[in-house]
Amino acid sequence: MTIRVLLADDQPLIRAGLRVLIADTPDLEIAGEAGTGAEAVRLVEEANPDVVVMDVRMPDMDGIEATRRIRRAGPDTARVLMLTTFDDDDYVYGSLRAGASGFLVKDMALEEILAAIRVVAGGDALIAPGVTRRLIEEFAARPQPAAGRPRHVEGVTEREREVLTLVGLGLSNQEIAGELVISVATAKAHVARLFAKLGARDRVQLVIIAYEFGLVAPPTGGSTT
């Protein structure tokens, strides 16, 4: 299946580089290009892409508001990968809350960018890779997390709470299985139940929930990766 990608970035050189990269990839194709957030929202409705590679900072409407409007259309609308410059971007947390499924960093290797697009198109979210884990740690340190003891998560069993904590730390299903000495299938089943019980769209939202309920403490000394 060919994955249709919409590029949304106000820098023509960035779009041109990604366009060439995607054109040389058999399972990807360009569905359109936008230079502003408002244009991206309009093109999603017209071109029906599978994935939007969205810059955070754009004129007219930024990537966060554009993502919010795109995802508001429903679960079957395009999934969004935020394109961000990690060192000077203060909006990572807001973009995840708006519904983004993960991040691309502008200096990532080209193969990592292609892999990220495929992962998101397949319905997953970017949690496990080191660069994404670092981003999540950094954005989680910006808002105030739950103070004191972790709060009770309504409707979640103790085992599911343990799984949610490990998801919040960025562990994959296989790593969770090893940590809790359970099968990978059982770990997957626990994660699936957490999606249903917490109304989470993907693992990114589970990470946010884990931080907001104080199950995972944000780092105090900055990134170590």
PDB file of C-alpha atoms in Angstrom:
ATOM      1  CA  MET A   1       0.000   0.000   0.000  1.00  0.00           C
ATOM      2  CA  THR A   2       1.291   3.439  -0.921  1.00  0.00           C
ATOM      3  CA  ILE A   3       1.365   5.963   1.927  1.00  0.00           C
ATOM      4  CA  ARG A   4       0.201   9.422   0.889  1.00  0.00           C
ATOM      5  CA  VAL A   5       2.150  12.198   2.621  1.00  0.00           C
ATOM      6  CA  LEU A   6       1.288  15.886   2.924  1.00  0.00           C
ATOM      7  CA  LEU A   7       4.242  18.202   3.608  1.00  0.00           C
ATOM      8  CA  ALA A   8       3.461  21.305   5.676  1.00  0.00           C
ATOM      9  CA  ASP A   9       6.411  23.652   6.199  1.00  0.00           C
ATOM     10  CA  ASP A  10       6.907  27.346   5.454  1.00  0.00           C
ATOM     11  CA  GLN A  11      10.486  26.717   4.294  1.00  0.00           C
ATOM     12  CA  PRO A  12      10.495  25.715   0.593  1.00  0.00           C
ATOM     13  CA  LEU A  13      13.952  24.132   0.910  1.00  0.00           C
ATOM     14  CA  ILE A  14      12.744  21.768   3.644  1.00  0.00           C
ATOM     15  CA  ARG A  15       9.740  20.765   1.548  1.00  0.00           C
ATOM     16  CA  ALA A  16      11.927  20.301  -1.527  1.00  0.00           C
ATOM     17  CA  GLY A  17      14.333  18.028   0.327  1.00  0.00           C
ATOM     18  CA  LEU A  18      11.535  15.873   1.705  1.00  0.00           C
ATOM     19  CA  ARG A  19       9.796  15.813  -1.662  1.00  0.00           C
ATOM     20  CA  VAL A  20      12.900  14.396  -3.356  1.00  0.00           C
ATOM     21  CA  LEU A  21      13.379  11.867  -0.568  1.00  0.00           C
ATOM     22  CA  ILE A  22       9.788  10.632  -0.767  1.00  0.00           C
ATOM     23  CA  ALA A  23       9.763  10.592  -4.584  1.00  0.00           C
ATOM     24  CA  ASP A  24      12.621   8.078  -4.481  1.00  0.00           C
ATOM     25  CA  THR A  25      10.732   5.792  -2.071  1.00  0.00           C
ATOM     26  CA  PRO A  26       8.398   3.268  -3.749  1.00  0.00           C
ATOM     27  CA  ASP A  27       5.868   2.947  -0.911  1.00  0.00           C
ATOM     28  CA  LEU A  28       5.479   6.717  -0.325  1.00  0.00           C
ATOM     29  CA  GLU A  29       4.033   9.489  -2.471  1.00  0.00           C
ATOM     30  CA  ILE A  30       3.414  13.215  -2.070  1.00  0.00           C
ATOM     31  CA  ALA A  31      -0.261  14.089  -1.628  1.00  0.00           C
ATOM     32  CA  GLY A  32       0.393  17.829  -1.507  1.00  0.00           C
ATOM     33  CA  GLU A  33       2.416  20.658   0.002  1.00  0.00           C
ATOM     34  CA  ALA A  34       1.410  23.517   2.293  1.00  0.00           C
ATOM     35  CA  GLY A  35       3.298  26.613   3.423  1.00  0.00           C
ATOM     36  CA  THR A  36       0.971  27.524   6.305  1.00  0.00           C
ATOM     37  CA  GLY A  37      -1.082  25.705   8.899  1.00  0.00           C
ATOM     38  CA  ALA A  38      -4.349  26.927   7.396  1.00  0.00           C
ATOM     39  CA  GLU A  39      -3.343  25.619   3.987  1.00  0.00           C
ATOM     40  CA  ALA A  40      -2.446  22.258   5.546  1.00  0.00           C
ATOM     41  CA  VAL A  41      -5.909  21.955   7.114  1.00  0.00           C
ATOM     42  CA  ARG A  42      -7.543  22.724   3.768  1.00  0.00           C
ATOM     43  CA  LEU A  43      -5.356  20.279   1.832  1.00  0.00           C
ATOM     44  CA  VAL A  44      -6.048  17.462   4.293  1.00  0.00           C
ATOM     45  CA  GLU A  45      -9.738  17.782   3.435  1.00  0.00           C
ATOM     46  CA  GLU A  46      -9.054  17.939  -0.309  1.00  0.00           C
ATOM     47  CA  ALA A  47      -6.203  15.446  -0.772  1.00  0.00           C
ATOM     48  CA  ASN A  48      -6.996  12.936   2.009  1.00  0.00           C
ATOM     49  CA  PRO A  49      -3.366  12.080   2.917  1.00  0.00           C
ATOM     50  CA  ASP A  50      -2.444   9.293   5.334  1.00  0.00           C
ATOM     51  CA  VAL A  51       0.248  11.300   7.153  1.00  0.00           C
ATOM     52  CA  VAL A  52       0.975  15.012   7.505  1.00  0.00           C
ATOM     53  CA  VAL A  53       4.578  16.001   8.191  1.00  0.00           C
ATOM     54  CA  MET A  54       3.875  19.265  10.010  1.00  0.00           C
ATOM     55  CA  ASP A  55       6.272  22.033  11.011  1.00  0.00           C
ATOM     56  CA  VAL A  56       5.536  23.484  14.447  1.00  0.00           C
ATOM     57  CA  ARG A  57       6.195  27.117  13.570  1.00  0.00           C
ATOM     58  CA  MET A  58       4.430  28.484  10.512  1.00  0.00           C
ATOM     59  CA  PRO A  59       2.751  31.786   9.619  1.00  0.00           C
ATOM     60  CA  ASP A  60      -1.026  32.288   9.497  1.00  0.00           C
ATOM     61  CA  MET A  61      -1.690  29.245  11.714  1.00  0.00           C
ATOM     62  CA  ASP A  62       0.961  27.301  13.588  1.00  0.00           C
ATOM     63  CA  GLY A  63       1.361  23.545  13.433  1.00  0.00           C
ATOM     64  CA  ILE A  64      -0.239  22.973  16.829  1.00  0.00           C
ATOM     65  CA  GLU A  65      -3.534  24.625  15.908  1.00  0.00           C
ATOM     66  CA  ALA A  66      -3.477  22.991  12.481  1.00  0.00           C
ATOM     67  CA  THR A  67      -2.957  19.588  14.113  1.00  0.00           C
ATOM     68  CA  ARG A  68      -5.823  20.232  16.517  1.00  0.00           C
ATOM     69  CA  ARG A  69      -8.167  21.048  13.639  1.00  0.00           C
ATOM     70  CA  ILE A  70      -7.062  18.089  11.547  1.00  0.00           C
ATOM     71  CA  ARG A  71      -7.440  15.579  14.369  1.00  0.00           C
ATOM     72  CA  ARG A  72     -10.785  17.069  15.412  1.00  0.00           C
ATOM     73  CA  ALA A  73     -12.258  15.618  12.198  1.00  0.00           C
ATOM     74  CA  GLY A  74     -12.162  12.136  13.721  1.00  0.00           C
ATOM     75  CA  PRO A  75     -10.002   9.028  14.209  1.00  0.00           C
ATOM     76  CA  ASP A  76      -9.846   8.234  10.480  1.00  0.00           C
ATOM     77  CA  THR A  77      -8.337  11.559   9.462  1.00  0.00           C
ATOM     78  CA  ALA A  78      -4.646  11.991   8.653  1.00  0.00           C
ATOM     79  CA  ARG A  79      -2.144  11.308  11.409  1.00  0.00           C
ATOM     80  CA  VAL A  80       0.354  14.052  12.141  1.00  0.00           C
ATOM     81  CA  LEU A  81       4.117  13.952  12.614  1.00  0.00           C
ATOM     82  CA  MET A  82       5.456  17.233  13.968  1.00  0.00           C
ATOM     83  CA  LEU A  83       8.599  18.572  12.340  1.00  0.00           C
ATOM     84  CA  THR A  84      10.538  20.443  14.991  1.00  0.00           C
ATOM     85  CA  THR A  85      13.921  21.889  15.888  1.00  0.00           C
ATOM     86  CA  PHE A  86      14.388  20.308  19.303  1.00  0.00           C
ATOM     87  CA  ASP A  87      16.845  22.756  20.822  1.00  0.00           C
ATOM     88  CA  ASP A  88      14.650  25.858  20.451  1.00  0.00           C
ATOM     89  CA  ASP A  89      11.112  24.509  20.282  1.00  0.00           C
ATOM     90  CA  ASP A  90       8.913  25.301  23.281  1.00  0.00           C
ATOM     91  CA  TYR A  91       5.729  23.780  21.908  1.00  0.00           C
ATOM     92  CA  VAL A  92       6.311  20.021  21.984  1.00  0.00           C
ATOM     93  CA  TYR A  93       3.880  19.291  24.799  1.00  0.00           C
ATOM     94  CA  GLY A  94       1.117  21.349  23.204  1.00  0.00           C
ATOM     95  CA  SER A  95       1.481  19.576  19.880  1.00  0.00           C
ATOM     96  CA  LEU A  96       1.065  16.145  21.479  1.00  0.00           C
ATOM     97  CA  ARG A  97      -2.006  17.320  23.342  1.00  0.00           C
ATOM     98  CA  ALA A  98      -3.371  18.628  20.043  1.00  0.00           C
ATOM     99  CA  GLY A  99      -3.228  15.105  18.657  1.00  0.00           C
ATOM    100  CA  ALA A 100       0.172  14.665  17.017  1.00  0.00           C
ATOM    101  CA  SER A 101       1.371  11.082  16.897  1.00  0.00           C
ATOM    102  CA  GLY A 102       5.055  11.848  17.262  1.00  0.00           C
ATOM    103  CA  PHE A 103       7.989  13.912  16.094  1.00  0.00           C
ATOM    104  CA  LEU A 104      10.528  14.331  13.394  1.00  0.00           C
ATOM    105  CA  VAL A 105      13.594  16.407  14.185  1.00  0.00           C
ATOM    106  CA  LYS A 106      14.946  18.368  11.234  1.00  0.00           C
ATOM    107  CA  ASP A 107      18.457  16.945  11.574  1.00  0.00           C
ATOM    108  CA  MET A 108      17.324  13.293  11.718  1.00  0.00           C
ATOM    109  CA  ALA A 109      18.831  10.824   9.261  1.00  0.00           C
ATOM    110  CA  LEU A 110      16.784  10.414   6.096  1.00  0.00           C
ATOM    111  CA  GLU A 111      16.080   6.727   6.733  1.00  0.00           C
ATOM    112  CA  GLU A 112      14.761   7.603  10.199  1.00  0.00           C
ATOM    113  CA  ILE A 113      12.353  10.099   8.649  1.00  0.00           C
ATOM    114  CA  LEU A 114      11.021   7.483   6.239  1.00  0.00           C
ATOM    115  CA  ALA A 115      10.711   4.924   9.042  1.00  0.00           C
ATOM    116  CA  ALA A 116       8.846   7.441  11.195  1.00  0.00           C
ATOM    117  CA  ILE A 117       6.313   8.120   8.438  1.00  0.00           C
ATOM    118  CA  ARG A 118       5.681   4.382   8.023  1.00  0.00           C
ATOM    119  CA  VAL A 119       5.287   3.812  11.754  1.00  0.00           C
ATOM    120  CA  VAL A 120       2.700   6.562  12.098  1.00  0.00           C
ATOM    121  CA  ALA A 121       0.850   5.513   8.930  1.00  0.00           C
ATOM    122  CA  GLY A 122       0.585   2.029  10.436  1.00  0.00           C
ATOM    123  CA  GLY A 123      -1.316   3.410  13.412  1.00  0.00           C
ATOM    124  CA  ASP A 124       1.504   3.448  15.947  1.00  0.00           C
ATOM    125  CA  ALA A 125       3.224   6.371  17.653  1.00  0.00           C
ATOM    126  CA  LEU A 126       6.864   7.305  18.062  1.00  0.00           C
ATOM    127  CA  ILE A 127       7.781   6.469  21.633  1.00  0.00           C
ATOM    128  CA  ALA A 128      10.589   3.928  21.701  1.00  0.00           C
ATOM    129  CA  PRO A 129      13.311   5.616  19.568  1.00  0.00           C
ATOM    130  CA  GLY A 130      15.876   7.467  21.655  1.00  0.00           C
ATOM    131  CA  VAL A 131      15.256  10.840  20.044  1.00  0.00           C
ATOM    132  CA  THR A 132      11.515  10.616  20.695  1.00  0.00           C
ATOM    133  CA  ARG A 133      12.046   9.457  24.259  1.00  0.00           C
ATOM    134  CA  ARG A 134      14.317  12.476  24.801  1.00  0.00           C
ATOM    135  CA  LEU A 135      11.676  14.811  23.419  1.00  0.00           C
ATOM    136  CA  ILE A 136       8.996  13.323  25.647  1.00  0.00           C
ATOM    137  CA  GLU A 137      11.226  13.698  28.695  1.00  0.00           C
ATOM    138  CA  GLU A 138      11.888  17.322  27.871  1.00  0.00           C
ATOM    139  CA  PHE A 139       8.297  18.346  27.155  1.00  0.00           C
ATOM    140  CA  ALA A 140       7.097  16.505  30.238  1.00  0.00           C
ATOM    141  CA  ALA A 141       9.434  18.589  32.382  1.00  0.00           C
ATOM    142  CA  ARG A 142       7.832  21.850  31.236  1.00  0.00           C
ATOM    143  CA  PRO A 143       4.269  21.604  32.592  1.00  0.00           C
ATOM    144  CA  GLN A 144       3.816  21.004  36.285  1.00  0.00           C
ATOM    145  CA  PRO A 145       3.338  17.265  36.885  1.00  0.00           C
ATOM    146  CA  ALA A 146       1.128  15.865  39.592  1.00  0.00           C
ATOM    147  CA  ALA A 147       2.682  16.716  42.937  1.00  0.00           C
ATOM    148  CA  GLY A 148       3.298  14.301  45.768  1.00  0.00           C
ATOM    149  CA  ARG A 149       2.102  10.726  45.512  1.00  0.00           C
ATOM    150  CA  PRO A 150       0.832   9.408  42.165  1.00  0.00           C
ATOM    151  CA  ARG A 151      -2.890   9.953  41.720  1.00  0.00           C
ATOM    152  CA  HIS A 152      -5.411   7.156  41.342  1.00  0.00           C
ATOM    153  CA  VAL A 153      -6.267   6.302  37.732  1.00  0.00           C
ATOM    154  CA  GLU A 154      -9.982   5.498  37.712  1.00  0.00           C
ATOM    155  CA  GLY A 155     -10.987   2.086  36.363  1.00  0.00           C
ATOM    156  CA  VAL A 156      -7.440   0.784  35.948  1.00  0.00           C
ATOM    157  CA  THR A 157      -6.227  -2.355  37.720  1.00  0.00           C
ATOM    158  CA  GLU A 158      -2.947  -2.476  39.614  1.00  0.00           C
ATOM    159  CA  ARG A 159      -1.308  -4.479  36.842  1.00  0.00           C
ATOM    160  CA  GLU A 160      -2.568  -2.049  34.198  1.00  0.00           C
ATOM    161  CA  ARG A 161      -1.213   0.780  36.325  1.00  0.00           C
ATOM    162  CA  GLU A 162       2.207  -0.905  36.263  1.00  0.00           C
ATOM    163  CA  VAL A 163       1.975  -1.260  32.486  1.00  0.00           C
ATOM    164  CA  LEU A 164       0.932   2.396  32.120  1.00  0.00           C
ATOM    165  CA  THR A 165       3.956   3.451  34.165  1.00  0.00           C
ATOM    166  CA  LEU A 166       6.294   1.458  31.916  1.00  0.00           C
ATOM    167  CA  VAL A 167       4.675   2.868  28.779  1.00  0.00           C
ATOM    168  CA  GLY A 168       5.281   6.307  30.282  1.00  0.00           C
ATOM    169  CA  LEU A 169       8.964   5.439  30.562  1.00  0.00           C
ATOM    170  CA  GLY A 170       9.029   4.679  26.839  1.00  0.00           C
ATOM    171  CA  LEU A 171       9.235   0.881  27.045  1.00  0.00           C
ATOM    172  CA  SER A 172       8.028  -1.263  24.143  1.00  0.00           C
ATOM    173  CA  ASN A 173       5.621  -4.179  24.634  1.00  0.00           C
ATOM    174  CA  GLN A 174       8.549  -6.589  24.559  1.00  0.00           C
ATOM    175  CA  GLU A 175      10.421  -4.575  27.195  1.00  0.00           C
ATOM    176  CA  ILE A 176       7.292  -4.376  29.353  1.00  0.00           C
ATOM    177  CA  ALA A 177       6.906  -8.153  29.115  1.00  0.00           C
ATOM    178  CA  GLY A 178      10.478  -8.643  30.276  1.00  0.00           C
ATOM    179  CA  GLU A 179      10.129  -6.165  33.127  1.00  0.00           C
ATOM    180  CA  LEU A 180       6.912  -7.717  34.477  1.00  0.00           C
ATOM    181  CA  VAL A 181       7.813 -11.325  33.572  1.00  0.00           C
ATOM    182  CA  ILE A 182       4.745 -11.798  31.377  1.00  0.00           C
ATOM    183  CA  SER A 183       4.319 -12.768  27.725  1.00  0.00           C
ATOM    184  CA  VAL A 184       4.450 -10.160  24.959  1.00  0.00           C
ATOM    185  CA  ALA A 185       0.857 -11.069  24.057  1.00  0.00           C
ATOM    186  CA  THR A 186      -0.238 -10.326  27.623  1.00  0.00           C
ATOM    187  CA  ALA A 187       1.611  -6.994  27.565  1.00  0.00           C
ATOM    188  CA  LYS A 188      -0.137  -6.096  24.291  1.00  0.00           C
ATOM    189  CA  ALA A 189      -3.496  -7.023  25.820  1.00  0.00           C
ATOM    190  CA  HIS A 190      -2.881  -4.759  28.839  1.00  0.00           C
ATOM    191  CA  VAL A 191      -1.911  -1.855  26.562  1.00  0.00           C
ATOM    192  CA  ALA A 192      -5.030  -2.419  24.435  1.00  0.00           C
ATOM    193  CA  ARG A 193      -7.219  -2.316  27.557  1.00  0.00           C
ATOM    194  CA  LEU A 194      -5.530   0.925  28.630  1.00  0.00           C
ATOM    195  CA  PHE A 195      -6.378   2.448  25.235  1.00  0.00           C
ATOM    196  CA  ALA A 196     -10.031   1.524  25.729  1.00  0.00           C
ATOM    197  CA  LYS A 197     -10.329   2.476  29.410  1.00  0.00           C
ATOM    198  CA  LEU A 198      -8.482   5.799  29.139  1.00  0.00           C
ATOM    199  CA  GLY A 199      -9.786   6.825  25.733  1.00  0.00           C
ATOM    200  CA  ALA A 200      -6.220   7.071  24.427  1.00  0.00           C
ATOM    201  CA  ARG A 201      -5.600   7.123  20.691  1.00  0.00           C
ATOM    202  CA  ASP A 202      -2.045   5.764  20.820  1.00  0.00           C
ATOM    203  CA  ARG A 203       1.006   5.315  23.060  1.00  0.00           C
ATOM    204  CA  VAL A 204       1.822   9.022  22.940  1.00  0.00           C
ATOM    205  CA  GLN A 205      -1.404   9.788  24.786  1.00  0.00           C
ATOM    206  CA  LEU A 206      -0.687   7.013  27.290  1.00  0.00           C
ATOM    207  CA  VAL A 207       2.677   8.667  27.982  1.00  0.00           C
ATOM    208  CA  ILE A 208       0.940  11.996  28.589  1.00  0.00           C
ATOM    209  CA  ILE A 209      -1.535  10.342  30.970  1.00  0.00           C
ATOM    210  CA  ALA A 210       1.292   8.630  32.863  1.00  0.00           C
ATOM    211  CA  TYR A 211       3.019  11.991  33.400  1.00  0.00           C
ATOM    212  CA  GLU A 212      -0.175  13.850  34.271  1.00  0.00           C
ATOM    213  CA  PHE A 213      -1.127  11.300  36.938  1.00  0.00           C
ATOM    214  CA  GLY A 214       2.353  11.386  38.426  1.00  0.00           C
ATOM    215  CA  LEU A 215       3.178   7.782  37.568  1.00  0.00           C
ATOM    216  CA  VAL A 216       6.369   8.923  35.846  1.00  0.00           C
ATOM    217  CA  ALA A 217       8.491  11.751  37.210  1.00  0.00           C
ATOM    218  CA  PRO A 218      10.003  14.142  34.676  1.00  0.00           C
ATOM    219  CA  PRO A 219      13.805  14.354  34.674  1.00  0.00           C
ATOM    220  CA  THR A 220      15.402  17.041  36.809  1.00  0.00           C
ATOM    221  CA  GLY A 221      18.806  17.146  35.206  1.00  0.00           C
ATOM    222  CA  GLY A 222      17.946  17.323  31.510  1.00  0.00           C
ATOM    223  CA  SER A 223      18.381  14.732  28.819  1.00  0.00           C
ATOM    224  CA  THR A 224      20.986  12.014  29.137  1.00  0.00           C
ATOM    225  CA  THR A 225      20.648  10.715  25.577  1.00  0.00           C
TER     226      THR A 225
END
